[in-house]
Amino acid sequence: MAELEPVIGLEVHAQLLTKSKMFCGCRAEYLGLPPNSNTCPTCLGLPGALPVINRAAVEMTIRTALALACRIPEFSKFDRKNYFYPDLPKGYQISQFDLPLSLAGQLEFEVDGQRRACGITRVHLEEDAGTLHHAGEIHTSNFSLVDLNRAGVPLMEVVGEPDLRSPREAPQYLRALRQLLIYLGVNDGNMEQGSLRCDANVSLRPRGQREMGVKVEVKNMNSFRSLEAALTYEVGRQTDLIQRGMTIVQETRGWSELEQATVSQRGKEEAQDYRYFPEPDLPPLKVGRELVEQLKAGLPEPPMRLRDRLLDQYEISAEQVLVLTERPQDAAYFEAVVAAGAPPRAAANWQAGPLQALCKAARVEVERCSISAGELADLVRMVEAGEVSGSTARELLAEAFESGASPAALVTERGLAQVSDAAQMDAWVDDALRQLPKAAADFQAGAERALGPLVGAIRKASGNRANPDLAARLLRERLARPGE
Ligand SMILES: [Zn+2]
């Protein structure tokens, strides 16, 4: 039997970070509100209520499509996708069928350090449904409670081509897309809370065959880990069926985190089952070329290109670049620190290390914290020049982070500047040698580690202000071993 090849395509739904819902004035932010309190006649689907298109949602979708190198047709329209489910108050979802806002793009992502590209079929706009609450998981619960606070929230769908060839590629594709959406400021990337959701189409075919096998849609994967686990399970399940000579049923299956298995939910609908037809309450959308050009000009540097540029431009490691490009604001802060005179590698260490730890603990973003890029640069330069010790600088950074003071000013104010003055250093070296004659003798006899306590004595005598590198060098000179 020919070896089987998985064929995987992802459909990603992203709630857009607009102020209001897709077709009404209700708030798009719905988490934590009392059930069914964030609703109006339009999003409840009451007779006579009319939808109005949210311009910000259209612009966010076009920006995303442009960042994915999609084509933006001049005309677009909304359609009704008809189906019955308790979370859908109108009995149809307003979506886009044959004239979406964009077509034919691609997404670059990395797998094991290798660049891959996956085609993007389309990016279109629709509205979210409400939420159902069950006791436990849906297929075992005796009841469902309906909350329509989420009904009508703008939902952008990014449909990927079936270009992925292994379950391992899927989370990497999704990571790249998620980061792009965060860069664009159109989605918060929160998979656990469901503002970013991913479904997958999975089929198998003999390697080398072009024709696609029967595809199964897998839903309900709310983390990168569960996405890979669900696809691995599903590929295994289908492989097993095919090898036993059985047929794959076209259907929708849900990933059960509890059972670590995909579970059949329903037969898969075909497009005709949804009886799509143009939404009669909304005019077709004409997307002006000037608007497209204007949105294109305002796009941020994409994450992958930003990473390449930072690697190219500064002497920092790939790991550092990864940390510094988590969000575009992180990279902007780093570049500001370097522009203010800090050496790149040290700047990256201080930002990704001590400063980020302080920001995390205080739950504040680096660009909003009390340490400006210029202040961090001053401190880093002082450490690099040996004017202040690393440990003192770390303490001052933490203090300044709290109080809003400038860390460099604290060094001067407190007289904490590191001492490199020759006469003062010589005196401390003399004291240390007098205090620890055994360590001195041991070092001279070849015990390298005996230097530690001597440097320690100097640091202690100086109140941590003695330059430790200089202290070690002076001790070595003084204790020069015969023959060295
Ligand atoms: Zn509403």
mmCIF file of N, CA and C in Angstrom, residues 14-119:
data_model
loop_
_atom_site.group_PDB
_atom_site.id
_atom_site.type_symbol
_atom_site.label_atom_id
_atom_site.label_comp_id
_atom_site.label_asym_id
_atom_site.label_seq_id
_atom_site.Cartn_x
_atom_site.Cartn_y
_atom_site.Cartn_z
ATOM 1 N N ALA A 14 -11.053 35.084 13.806
ATOM 2 C CA ALA A 14 -10.473 36.062 14.729
ATOM 3 C C ALA A 14 -11.492 37.153 15.029
ATOM 4 N N GLN A 15 -11.802 37.330 16.308
ATOM 5 C CA GLN A 15 -12.673 38.449 16.683
ATOM 6 C C GLN A 15 -11.892 39.734 16.512
ATOM 7 N N LEU A 16 -12.510 40.714 15.867
ATOM 8 C CA LEU A 16 -11.805 41.963 15.609
ATOM 9 C C LEU A 16 -11.922 42.910 16.799
ATOM 10 N N LEU A 17 -10.853 43.663 17.025
ATOM 11 C CA LEU A 17 -10.809 44.567 18.176
ATOM 12 C C LEU A 17 -11.501 45.900 17.856
ATOM 13 N N THR A 18 -12.743 45.821 17.421
ATOM 14 C CA THR A 18 -13.505 47.043 17.174
ATOM 15 C C THR A 18 -14.188 47.462 18.461
ATOM 16 N N LYS A 19 -14.719 48.692 18.499
ATOM 17 C CA LYS A 19 -15.449 49.141 19.693
ATOM 18 C C LYS A 19 -16.836 48.521 19.721
ATOM 19 N N SER A 20 -17.500 48.472 18.547
ATOM 20 C CA SER A 20 -18.882 47.988 18.518
ATOM 21 C C SER A 20 -18.986 46.709 17.685
ATOM 22 N N LYS A 21 -20.165 46.095 17.759
ATOM 23 C CA LYS A 21 -20.404 44.852 17.029
ATOM 24 C C LYS A 21 -20.457 45.099 15.513
ATOM 25 N N MET A 22 -20.586 44.014 14.751
ATOM 26 C CA MET A 22 -20.479 44.072 13.294
ATOM 27 C C MET A 22 -21.599 44.868 12.640
ATOM 28 N N PHE A 23 -22.827 44.733 13.139
ATOM 29 C CA PHE A 23 -23.952 45.377 12.445
ATOM 30 C C PHE A 23 -24.841 46.208 13.366
ATOM 31 N N CYS A 24 -24.388 46.433 14.619
ATOM 32 C CA CYS A 24 -25.200 47.254 15.536
ATOM 33 C C CYS A 24 -24.258 48.020 16.465
ATOM 34 N N GLY A 25 -24.815 48.800 17.375
ATOM 35 C CA GLY A 25 -23.995 49.657 18.227
ATOM 36 C C GLY A 25 -23.607 49.025 19.555
ATOM 37 N N CYS A 26 -23.980 47.762 19.792
ATOM 38 C CA CYS A 26 -23.607 47.100 21.048
ATOM 39 C C CYS A 26 -22.086 46.985 21.146
ATOM 40 N N ARG A 27 -21.589 46.906 22.366
ATOM 41 C CA ARG A 27 -20.149 46.772 22.577
ATOM 42 C C ARG A 27 -19.638 45.442 22.027
ATOM 43 N N ALA A 28 -18.457 45.484 21.411
ATOM 44 C CA ALA A 28 -17.856 44.241 20.911
ATOM 45 C C ALA A 28 -17.231 43.470 22.062
ATOM 46 N N GLU A 29 -16.875 44.156 23.143
ATOM 47 C CA GLU A 29 -16.282 43.509 24.320
ATOM 48 C C GLU A 29 -17.425 42.942 25.168
ATOM 49 N N TYR A 30 -17.414 41.648 25.372
ATOM 50 C CA TYR A 30 -18.568 41.028 26.021
ATOM 51 C C TYR A 30 -18.210 40.189 27.239
ATOM 52 N N LEU A 31 -16.909 39.961 27.480
ATOM 53 C CA LEU A 31 -16.518 39.057 28.560
ATOM 54 C C LEU A 31 -16.856 39.656 29.921
ATOM 55 N N GLY A 32 -17.357 38.817 30.802
ATOM 56 C CA GLY A 32 -17.605 39.240 32.176
ATOM 57 C C GLY A 32 -18.922 39.969 32.378
ATOM 58 N N LEU A 33 -19.715 40.146 31.316
ATOM 59 C CA LEU A 33 -20.993 40.848 31.470
ATOM 60 C C LEU A 33 -22.085 39.849 31.867
ATOM 61 N N PRO A 34 -23.135 40.332 32.541
ATOM 62 C CA PRO A 34 -24.242 39.421 32.859
ATOM 63 C C PRO A 34 -24.825 38.858 31.557
ATOM 64 N N PRO A 35 -25.244 37.585 31.552
ATOM 65 C CA PRO A 35 -25.741 36.962 30.312
ATOM 66 C C PRO A 35 -26.842 37.778 29.658
ATOM 67 N N ASN A 36 -26.775 37.880 28.336
ATOM 68 C CA ASN A 36 -27.805 38.530 27.526
ATOM 69 C C ASN A 36 -28.054 39.994 27.884
ATOM 70 N N SER A 37 -27.025 40.677 28.415
ATOM 71 C CA SER A 37 -27.185 42.102 28.736
ATOM 72 C C SER A 37 -26.621 42.991 27.640
ATOM 73 N N ASN A 38 -25.721 42.432 26.794
ATOM 74 C CA ASN A 38 -25.069 43.231 25.750
ATOM 75 C C ASN A 38 -25.744 42.921 24.407
ATOM 76 N N THR A 39 -27.012 43.289 24.304
ATOM 77 C CA THR A 39 -27.786 42.936 23.104
ATOM 78 C C THR A 39 -28.712 44.079 22.728
ATOM 79 N N CYS A 40 -29.214 44.037 21.495
ATOM 80 C CA CYS A 40 -30.185 45.020 21.019
ATOM 81 C C CYS A 40 -31.063 44.319 19.988
ATOM 82 N N PRO A 41 -32.114 44.961 19.495
ATOM 83 C CA PRO A 41 -32.988 44.288 18.517
ATOM 84 C C PRO A 41 -32.225 43.731 17.310
ATOM 85 N N THR A 42 -31.167 44.424 16.850
ATOM 86 C CA THR A 42 -30.447 43.946 15.660
ATOM 87 C C THR A 42 -29.712 42.644 15.928
ATOM 88 N N CYS A 43 -28.888 42.603 17.005
ATOM 89 C CA CYS A 43 -28.111 41.378 17.224
ATOM 90 C C CYS A 43 -28.953 40.269 17.860
ATOM 91 N N LEU A 44 -30.166 40.618 18.313
ATOM 92 C CA LEU A 44 -31.086 39.572 18.772
ATOM 93 C C LEU A 44 -31.904 39.038 17.605
ATOM 94 N N GLY A 45 -31.797 39.725 16.456
ATOM 95 C CA GLY A 45 -32.528 39.271 15.273
ATOM 96 C C GLY A 45 -34.028 39.503 15.384
ATOM 97 N N LEU A 46 -34.439 40.579 16.073
ATOM 98 C CA LEU A 46 -35.880 40.851 16.192
ATOM 99 C C LEU A 46 -36.425 41.382 14.866
ATOM 100 N N PRO A 47 -37.683 41.071 14.543
ATOM 101 C CA PRO A 47 -38.252 41.499 13.260
ATOM 102 C C PRO A 47 -38.184 43.021 13.100
ATOM 103 N N GLY A 48 -37.791 43.461 11.912
ATOM 104 C CA GLY A 48 -37.771 44.887 11.618
ATOM 105 C C GLY A 48 -36.454 45.568 11.913
ATOM 106 N N ALA A 49 -35.571 44.938 12.686
ATOM 107 C CA ALA A 49 -34.276 45.561 13.000
ATOM 108 C C ALA A 49 -33.340 45.413 11.806
ATOM 109 N N LEU A 50 -32.628 46.482 11.445
ATOM 110 C CA LEU A 50 -31.764 46.449 10.262
ATOM 111 C C LEU A 50 -30.283 46.561 10.616
ATOM 112 N N PRO A 51 -29.433 45.823 9.907
ATOM 113 C CA PRO A 51 -27.987 45.881 10.163
ATOM 114 C C PRO A 51 -27.335 47.089 9.480
ATOM 115 N N VAL A 52 -26.255 47.589 10.062
ATOM 116 C CA VAL A 52 -25.437 48.645 9.453
ATOM 117 C C VAL A 52 -23.986 48.155 9.524
ATOM 118 N N ILE A 53 -23.251 48.248 8.400
ATOM 119 C CA ILE A 53 -21.889 47.693 8.346
ATOM 120 C C ILE A 53 -20.914 48.519 9.200
ATOM 121 N N ASN A 54 -20.105 47.839 9.991
ATOM 122 C CA ASN A 54 -19.082 48.473 10.819
ATOM 123 C C ASN A 54 -17.845 48.759 9.948
ATOM 124 N N ARG A 55 -17.558 50.031 9.720
ATOM 125 C CA ARG A 55 -16.463 50.425 8.824
ATOM 126 C C ARG A 55 -15.098 49.966 9.363
ATOM 127 N N ALA A 56 -14.913 50.091 10.688
ATOM 128 C CA ALA A 56 -13.621 49.710 11.278
ATOM 129 C C ALA A 56 -13.338 48.221 11.027
ATOM 130 N N ALA A 57 -14.390 47.396 11.089
ATOM 131 C CA ALA A 57 -14.204 45.954 10.868
ATOM 132 C C ALA A 57 -13.785 45.688 9.423
ATOM 133 N N VAL A 58 -14.392 46.417 8.492
ATOM 134 C CA VAL A 58 -14.031 46.256 7.073
ATOM 135 C C VAL A 58 -12.565 46.655 6.879
ATOM 136 N N GLU A 59 -12.160 47.761 7.480
ATOM 137 C CA GLU A 59 -10.774 48.225 7.305
ATOM 138 C C GLU A 59 -9.778 47.243 7.929
ATOM 139 N N MET A 60 -10.121 46.710 9.106
ATOM 140 C CA MET A 60 -9.210 45.743 9.749
ATOM 141 C C MET A 60 -9.045 44.491 8.886
ATOM 142 N N THR A 61 -10.147 44.062 8.269
ATOM 143 C CA THR A 61 -10.082 42.876 7.417
ATOM 144 C C THR A 61 -9.226 43.148 6.177
ATOM 145 N N ILE A 62 -9.398 44.319 5.585
ATOM 146 C CA ILE A 62 -8.595 44.648 4.401
ATOM 147 C C ILE A 62 -7.109 44.758 4.779
ATOM 148 N N ARG A 63 -6.817 45.366 5.933
ATOM 149 C CA ARG A 63 -5.407 45.470 6.358
ATOM 150 C C ARG A 63 -4.796 44.075 6.535
ATOM 151 N N THR A 64 -5.558 43.183 7.171
ATOM 152 C CA THR A 64 -5.058 41.820 7.363
ATOM 153 C C THR A 64 -4.815 41.152 6.012
ATOM 154 N N ALA A 65 -5.787 41.302 5.112
ATOM 155 C CA ALA A 65 -5.665 40.694 3.790
ATOM 156 C C ALA A 65 -4.435 41.243 3.060
ATOM 157 N N LEU A 66 -4.199 42.532 3.175
ATOM 158 C CA LEU A 66 -3.027 43.127 2.515
ATOM 159 C C LEU A 66 -1.732 42.586 3.117
ATOM 160 N N ALA A 67 -1.718 42.442 4.442
ATOM 161 C CA ALA A 67 -0.516 41.910 5.103
ATOM 162 C C ALA A 67 -0.274 40.459 4.688
ATOM 163 N N LEU A 68 -1.326 39.776 4.226
ATOM 164 C CA LEU A 68 -1.193 38.395 3.749
ATOM 165 C C LEU A 68 -1.074 38.364 2.227
ATOM 166 N N ALA A 69 -0.758 39.508 1.649
ATOM 167 C CA ALA A 69 -0.536 39.612 0.195
ATOM 168 C C ALA A 69 -1.740 39.175 -0.636
ATOM 169 N N CYS A 70 -2.936 39.422 -0.102
ATOM 170 C CA CYS A 70 -4.147 39.065 -0.848
ATOM 171 C C CYS A 70 -4.510 40.163 -1.847
ATOM 172 N N ARG A 71 -5.327 39.782 -2.803
ATOM 173 C CA ARG A 71 -5.896 40.731 -3.763
ATOM 174 C C ARG A 71 -7.205 41.249 -3.160
ATOM 175 N N ILE A 72 -7.449 42.562 -3.327
ATOM 176 C CA ILE A 72 -8.684 43.147 -2.796
ATOM 177 C C ILE A 72 -9.587 43.518 -3.968
ATOM 178 N N PRO A 73 -10.622 42.731 -4.243
ATOM 179 C CA PRO A 73 -11.523 43.069 -5.357
ATOM 180 C C PRO A 73 -12.249 44.392 -5.088
ATOM 181 N N GLU A 74 -12.711 45.019 -6.163
ATOM 182 C CA GLU A 74 -13.375 46.313 -5.990
ATOM 183 C C GLU A 74 -14.777 46.182 -5.417
ATOM 184 N N PHE A 75 -15.400 45.022 -5.692
ATOM 185 C CA PHE A 75 -16.745 44.812 -5.167
ATOM 186 C C PHE A 75 -16.779 43.614 -4.240
ATOM 187 N N SER A 76 -17.570 43.761 -3.218
ATOM 188 C CA SER A 76 -17.701 42.713 -2.234
ATOM 189 C C SER A 76 -19.143 42.766 -1.743
ATOM 190 N N LYS A 77 -19.646 41.661 -1.201
ATOM 191 C CA LYS A 77 -20.999 41.722 -0.649
ATOM 192 C C LYS A 77 -21.142 40.755 0.515
ATOM 193 N N PHE A 78 -22.210 40.956 1.257
ATOM 194 C CA PHE A 78 -22.520 40.062 2.374
ATOM 195 C C PHE A 78 -23.653 39.120 1.975
ATOM 196 N N ASP A 79 -23.631 37.913 2.545
ATOM 197 C CA ASP A 79 -24.642 36.904 2.235
ATOM 198 C C ASP A 79 -25.185 36.297 3.522
ATOM 199 N N ARG A 80 -26.344 35.729 3.405
ATOM 200 C CA ARG A 80 -26.916 34.998 4.537
ATOM 201 C C ARG A 80 -26.535 33.531 4.447
ATOM 202 N N LYS A 81 -25.971 33.023 5.520
ATOM 203 C CA LYS A 81 -25.658 31.599 5.611
ATOM 204 C C LYS A 81 -26.684 31.016 6.579
ATOM 205 N N ASN A 82 -27.586 30.215 6.035
ATOM 206 C CA ASN A 82 -28.735 29.761 6.833
ATOM 207 C C ASN A 82 -28.470 28.442 7.539
ATOM 208 N N TYR A 83 -28.628 28.441 8.831
ATOM 209 C CA TYR A 83 -28.623 27.182 9.580
ATOM 210 C C TYR A 83 -29.281 27.416 10.927
ATOM 211 N N PHE A 84 -29.710 26.332 11.545
ATOM 212 C CA PHE A 84 -30.394 26.459 12.822
ATOM 213 C C PHE A 84 -29.532 25.911 13.945
ATOM 214 N N TYR A 85 -29.278 26.764 14.903
ATOM 215 C CA TYR A 85 -28.514 26.372 16.066
ATOM 216 C C TYR A 85 -28.914 27.354 17.162
ATOM 217 N N PRO A 86 -28.998 26.906 18.402
ATOM 218 C CA PRO A 86 -29.554 27.794 19.437
ATOM 219 C C PRO A 86 -28.761 29.090 19.668
ATOM 220 N N ASP A 87 -27.467 29.108 19.272
ATOM 221 C CA ASP A 87 -26.677 30.317 19.535
ATOM 222 C C ASP A 87 -26.810 31.348 18.403
ATOM 223 N N LEU A 88 -27.653 31.047 17.411
ATOM 224 C CA LEU A 88 -27.788 31.924 16.245
ATOM 225 C C LEU A 88 -29.211 32.493 16.199
ATOM 226 N N PRO A 89 -29.426 33.673 16.786
ATOM 227 C CA PRO A 89 -30.807 34.143 16.981
ATOM 228 C C PRO A 89 -31.579 34.378 15.682
ATOM 229 N N LYS A 90 -30.918 34.783 14.604
ATOM 230 C CA LYS A 90 -31.653 35.102 13.376
ATOM 231 C C LYS A 90 -31.996 33.858 12.555
ATOM 232 N N GLY A 91 -31.341 32.735 12.864
ATOM 233 C CA GLY A 91 -31.519 31.562 12.011
ATOM 234 C C GLY A 91 -30.618 31.634 10.794
ATOM 235 N N TYR A 92 -29.827 32.661 10.689
ATOM 236 C CA TYR A 92 -28.788 32.760 9.657
ATOM 237 C C TYR A 92 -27.672 33.636 10.196
ATOM 238 N N GLN A 93 -26.499 33.442 9.628
ATOM 239 C CA GLN A 93 -25.344 34.263 9.981
ATOM 240 C C GLN A 93 -25.049 35.153 8.783
ATOM 241 N N ILE A 94 -24.791 36.436 9.015
ATOM 242 C CA ILE A 94 -24.371 37.276 7.894
ATOM 243 C C ILE A 94 -22.882 37.020 7.684
ATOM 244 N N SER A 95 -22.560 36.530 6.494
ATOM 245 C CA SER A 95 -21.183 36.159 6.178
ATOM 246 C C SER A 95 -20.897 36.622 4.750
ATOM 247 N N GLN A 96 -19.845 36.107 4.150
ATOM 248 C CA GLN A 96 -19.551 36.440 2.755
ATOM 249 C C GLN A 96 -19.370 35.141 1.994
ATOM 250 N N PHE A 97 -20.042 34.999 0.874
ATOM 251 C CA PHE A 97 -19.981 33.740 0.130
ATOM 252 C C PHE A 97 -19.087 33.862 -1.106
ATOM 253 N N ASP A 98 -19.632 34.394 -2.199
ATOM 254 C CA ASP A 98 -18.871 34.349 -3.459
ATOM 255 C C ASP A 98 -18.084 35.615 -3.764
ATOM 256 N N LEU A 99 -18.345 36.711 -3.043
ATOM 257 C CA LEU A 99 -17.556 37.934 -3.287
ATOM 258 C C LEU A 99 -16.958 38.425 -1.965
ATOM 259 N N PRO A 100 -15.950 37.720 -1.457
ATOM 260 C CA PRO A 100 -15.364 38.116 -0.171
ATOM 261 C C PRO A 100 -14.517 39.388 -0.319
ATOM 262 N N LEU A 101 -14.101 39.944 0.809
ATOM 263 C CA LEU A 101 -13.299 41.177 0.762
ATOM 264 C C LEU A 101 -11.924 40.952 0.153
ATOM 265 N N SER A 102 -11.431 39.709 0.162
ATOM 266 C CA SER A 102 -10.087 39.483 -0.383
ATOM 267 C C SER A 102 -9.899 38.046 -0.830
ATOM 268 N N LEU A 103 -8.904 37.854 -1.693
ATOM 269 C CA LEU A 103 -8.632 36.535 -2.279
ATOM 270 C C LEU A 103 -7.131 36.321 -2.482
ATOM 271 N N ALA A 104 -6.736 35.055 -2.465
ATOM 272 C CA ALA A 104 -5.440 34.602 -2.984
ATOM 273 C C ALA A 104 -4.204 35.310 -2.422
ATOM 274 N N GLY A 105 -3.854 34.940 -1.196
ATOM 275 C CA GLY A 105 -2.624 35.472 -0.611
ATOM 276 C C GLY A 105 -1.744 34.343 -0.121
ATOM 277 N N GLN A 106 -0.804 34.676 0.759
ATOM 278 C CA GLN A 106 -0.017 33.613 1.378
ATOM 279 C C GLN A 106 0.558 34.045 2.714
ATOM 280 N N LEU A 107 0.861 33.052 3.538
ATOM 281 C CA LEU A 107 1.447 33.306 4.853
ATOM 282 C C LEU A 107 2.758 32.551 4.952
ATOM 283 N N GLU A 108 3.795 33.267 5.370
ATOM 284 C CA GLU A 108 5.087 32.618 5.608
ATOM 285 C C GLU A 108 5.172 32.215 7.066
ATOM 286 N N PHE A 109 5.704 31.047 7.325
ATOM 287 C CA PHE A 109 5.911 30.620 8.709
ATOM 288 C C PHE A 109 7.146 29.744 8.770
ATOM 289 N N GLU A 110 7.550 29.382 9.996
ATOM 290 C CA GLU A 110 8.784 28.613 10.162
ATOM 291 C C GLU A 110 8.510 27.281 10.839
ATOM 292 N N VAL A 111 9.106 26.231 10.318
ATOM 293 C CA VAL A 111 9.058 24.930 10.979
ATOM 294 C C VAL A 111 10.499 24.448 11.115
ATOM 295 N N ASP A 112 10.939 24.225 12.343
ATOM 296 C CA ASP A 112 12.319 23.790 12.601
ATOM 297 C C ASP A 112 13.338 24.675 11.897
ATOM 298 N N GLY A 113 13.135 25.981 11.970
ATOM 299 C CA GLY A 113 14.082 26.909 11.376
ATOM 300 C C GLY A 113 13.983 27.026 9.859
ATOM 301 N N GLN A 114 13.087 26.245 9.238
ATOM 302 C CA GLN A 114 12.898 26.322 7.787
ATOM 303 C C GLN A 114 11.699 27.202 7.468
ATOM 304 N N ARG A 115 11.867 28.083 6.480
ATOM 305 C CA ARG A 115 10.739 28.910 6.050
ATOM 306 C C ARG A 115 9.825 28.106 5.144
ATOM 307 N N ARG A 116 8.521 28.233 5.409
ATOM 308 C CA ARG A 116 7.525 27.589 4.561
ATOM 309 C C ARG A 116 6.485 28.637 4.209
ATOM 310 N N ALA A 117 5.768 28.430 3.112
ATOM 311 C CA ALA A 117 4.668 29.331 2.787
ATOM 312 C C ALA A 117 3.417 28.505 2.621
ATOM 313 N N CYS A 118 2.292 29.053 3.064
ATOM 314 C CA CYS A 118 1.011 28.380 2.891
ATOM 315 C C CYS A 118 0.080 29.356 2.180
ATOM 316 N N GLY A 119 -0.613 28.885 1.175
ATOM 317 C CA GLY A 119 -1.539 29.749 0.455
ATOM 318 C C GLY A 119 -2.694 30.175 1.349
#
